[in-house]
Amino acid sequence: MASKTAVTEFKRARRHKNMNPARKALARNQGTTPVFPVHTPEVDAAAPKDQVAPANRAK
């Protein structure tokens, strides 16, 4: 017979394994960090000219 602790830990592990598999798959495939703009025109306009990518340079 398994101890109470072993039974409890097994139940917890089973519960965590089965918790929302759709959410886990989405996090695995798309990641958990939200999409955010890295190079916006405002930031590139304020940056020194030698630090802006040629395609993003303000004219």
Short mmCIF file of N, CA and C in Angstrom, two decimals, residues 1-45:
data_model
loop_
_atom_site.label_atom_id
_atom_site.label_comp_id
_atom_site.label_asym_id
_atom_site.label_seq_id
_atom_site.Cartn_x
_atom_site.Cartn_y
_atom_site.Cartn_z
N MET A 1 0.84 -1.18 0.00
CA MET A 1 0.00 0.00 0.00
C MET A 1 0.88 1.24 0.00
N ALA A 2 0.54 2.20 -0.85
CA ALA A 2 1.33 3.42 -0.96
C ALA A 2 1.03 4.36 0.22
N SER A 3 2.01 5.17 0.54
CA SER A 3 1.82 6.12 1.64
C SER A 3 0.89 7.24 1.19
N LYS A 4 0.35 7.96 2.17
CA LYS A 4 -0.54 9.09 1.86
C LYS A 4 0.20 10.15 1.05
N THR A 5 1.47 10.36 1.37
CA THR A 5 2.26 11.35 0.64
C THR A 5 2.43 10.93 -0.82
N ALA A 6 2.73 9.68 -1.05
CA ALA A 6 2.92 9.20 -2.42
C ALA A 6 1.63 9.31 -3.22
N VAL A 7 0.51 8.99 -2.58
CA VAL A 7 -0.79 9.10 -3.25
C VAL A 7 -1.08 10.55 -3.60
N THR A 8 -0.86 11.43 -2.64
CA THR A 8 -1.12 12.85 -2.87
C THR A 8 -0.24 13.40 -3.98
N GLU A 9 1.05 13.07 -3.96
CA GLU A 9 1.96 13.57 -4.99
C GLU A 9 1.60 13.02 -6.36
N PHE A 10 1.15 11.77 -6.41
CA PHE A 10 0.72 11.18 -7.68
C PHE A 10 -0.51 11.92 -8.21
N LYS A 11 -1.47 12.20 -7.32
CA LYS A 11 -2.68 12.92 -7.74
C LYS A 11 -2.34 14.33 -8.24
N ARG A 12 -1.44 15.00 -7.54
CA ARG A 12 -1.03 16.34 -7.97
C ARG A 12 -0.35 16.30 -9.33
N ALA A 13 0.55 15.35 -9.51
CA ALA A 13 1.26 15.24 -10.78
C ALA A 13 0.28 14.93 -11.92
N ARG A 14 -0.67 14.04 -11.66
CA ARG A 14 -1.67 13.69 -12.68
C ARG A 14 -2.53 14.90 -13.01
N ARG A 15 -2.91 15.65 -11.99
CA ARG A 15 -3.75 16.84 -12.21
C ARG A 15 -2.99 17.89 -13.03
N HIS A 16 -1.73 18.12 -12.71
CA HIS A 16 -0.94 19.10 -13.45
C HIS A 16 -0.68 18.64 -14.89
N LYS A 17 -0.50 17.34 -15.07
CA LYS A 17 -0.24 16.82 -16.41
C LYS A 17 -1.45 17.02 -17.31
N ASN A 18 -2.65 16.90 -16.75
CA ASN A 18 -3.87 16.98 -17.55
C ASN A 18 -4.52 18.35 -17.57
N MET A 19 -3.92 19.33 -16.88
CA MET A 19 -4.52 20.65 -16.83
C MET A 19 -4.39 21.35 -18.18
N ASN A 20 -5.51 21.60 -18.80
CA ASN A 20 -5.63 22.38 -20.02
C ASN A 20 -4.56 22.06 -21.06
N PRO A 21 -4.63 20.91 -21.69
CA PRO A 21 -3.62 20.56 -22.70
C PRO A 21 -3.64 21.50 -23.90
N ALA A 22 -4.78 22.12 -24.20
CA ALA A 22 -4.85 23.05 -25.33
C ALA A 22 -3.99 24.29 -25.05
N ARG A 23 -4.04 24.79 -23.81
CA ARG A 23 -3.24 25.95 -23.44
C ARG A 23 -1.75 25.62 -23.50
N LYS A 24 -1.40 24.42 -23.01
CA LYS A 24 0.00 24.01 -23.03
C LYS A 24 0.51 23.88 -24.46
N ALA A 25 -0.30 23.31 -25.35
CA ALA A 25 0.11 23.17 -26.75
C ALA A 25 0.29 24.53 -27.39
N LEU A 26 -0.60 25.46 -27.10
CA LEU A 26 -0.50 26.81 -27.66
C LEU A 26 0.77 27.50 -27.15
N ALA A 27 1.07 27.34 -25.88
CA ALA A 27 2.28 27.95 -25.32
C ALA A 27 3.54 27.33 -25.93
N ARG A 28 3.52 26.02 -26.16
CA ARG A 28 4.67 25.36 -26.77
C ARG A 28 4.88 25.85 -28.20
N ASN A 29 3.79 26.00 -28.95
CA ASN A 29 3.91 26.34 -30.36
C ASN A 29 4.12 27.83 -30.61
N GLN A 30 3.48 28.68 -29.82
CA GLN A 30 3.56 30.12 -30.07
C GLN A 30 4.37 30.88 -29.02
N GLY A 31 4.69 30.24 -27.93
CA GLY A 31 5.41 30.92 -26.86
C GLY A 31 4.46 31.65 -25.94
N THR A 32 5.00 32.20 -24.86
CA THR A 32 4.16 32.87 -23.87
C THR A 32 4.39 34.37 -23.82
N THR A 33 5.37 34.86 -24.56
CA THR A 33 5.63 36.29 -24.58
C THR A 33 4.75 36.96 -25.62
N PRO A 34 4.01 38.00 -25.26
CA PRO A 34 3.16 38.66 -26.24
C PRO A 34 4.00 39.35 -27.31
N VAL A 35 3.43 39.49 -28.49
CA VAL A 35 4.11 40.16 -29.60
C VAL A 35 4.14 41.66 -29.30
N PHE A 36 5.30 42.26 -29.49
CA PHE A 36 5.41 43.70 -29.29
C PHE A 36 6.34 44.26 -30.36
N PRO A 37 6.11 45.51 -30.76
CA PRO A 37 6.94 46.09 -31.82
C PRO A 37 8.34 46.39 -31.30
N VAL A 38 9.35 46.01 -32.06
CA VAL A 38 10.72 46.25 -31.67
C VAL A 38 11.22 47.55 -32.30
N HIS A 39 10.99 47.69 -33.58
CA HIS A 39 11.44 48.88 -34.31
C HIS A 39 10.23 49.65 -34.80
N THR A 40 9.88 50.69 -34.06
CA THR A 40 8.78 51.54 -34.49
C THR A 40 9.37 52.78 -35.15
N PRO A 41 8.65 53.44 -36.02
CA PRO A 41 9.17 54.66 -36.67
C PRO A 41 9.58 55.74 -35.66
N GLU A 42 8.84 55.86 -34.56
CA GLU A 42 9.16 56.89 -33.57
C GLU A 42 10.51 56.61 -32.90
N VAL A 43 10.73 55.36 -32.56
CA VAL A 43 11.99 55.00 -31.91
C VAL A 43 13.15 55.15 -32.88
N ASP A 44 12.97 54.70 -34.12
CA ASP A 44 14.03 54.82 -35.11
C ASP A 44 14.34 56.28 -35.43
N ALA A 45 13.33 57.15 -35.39
CA ALA A 45 13.56 58.57 -35.67
C ALA A 45 14.37 59.21 -34.55
#
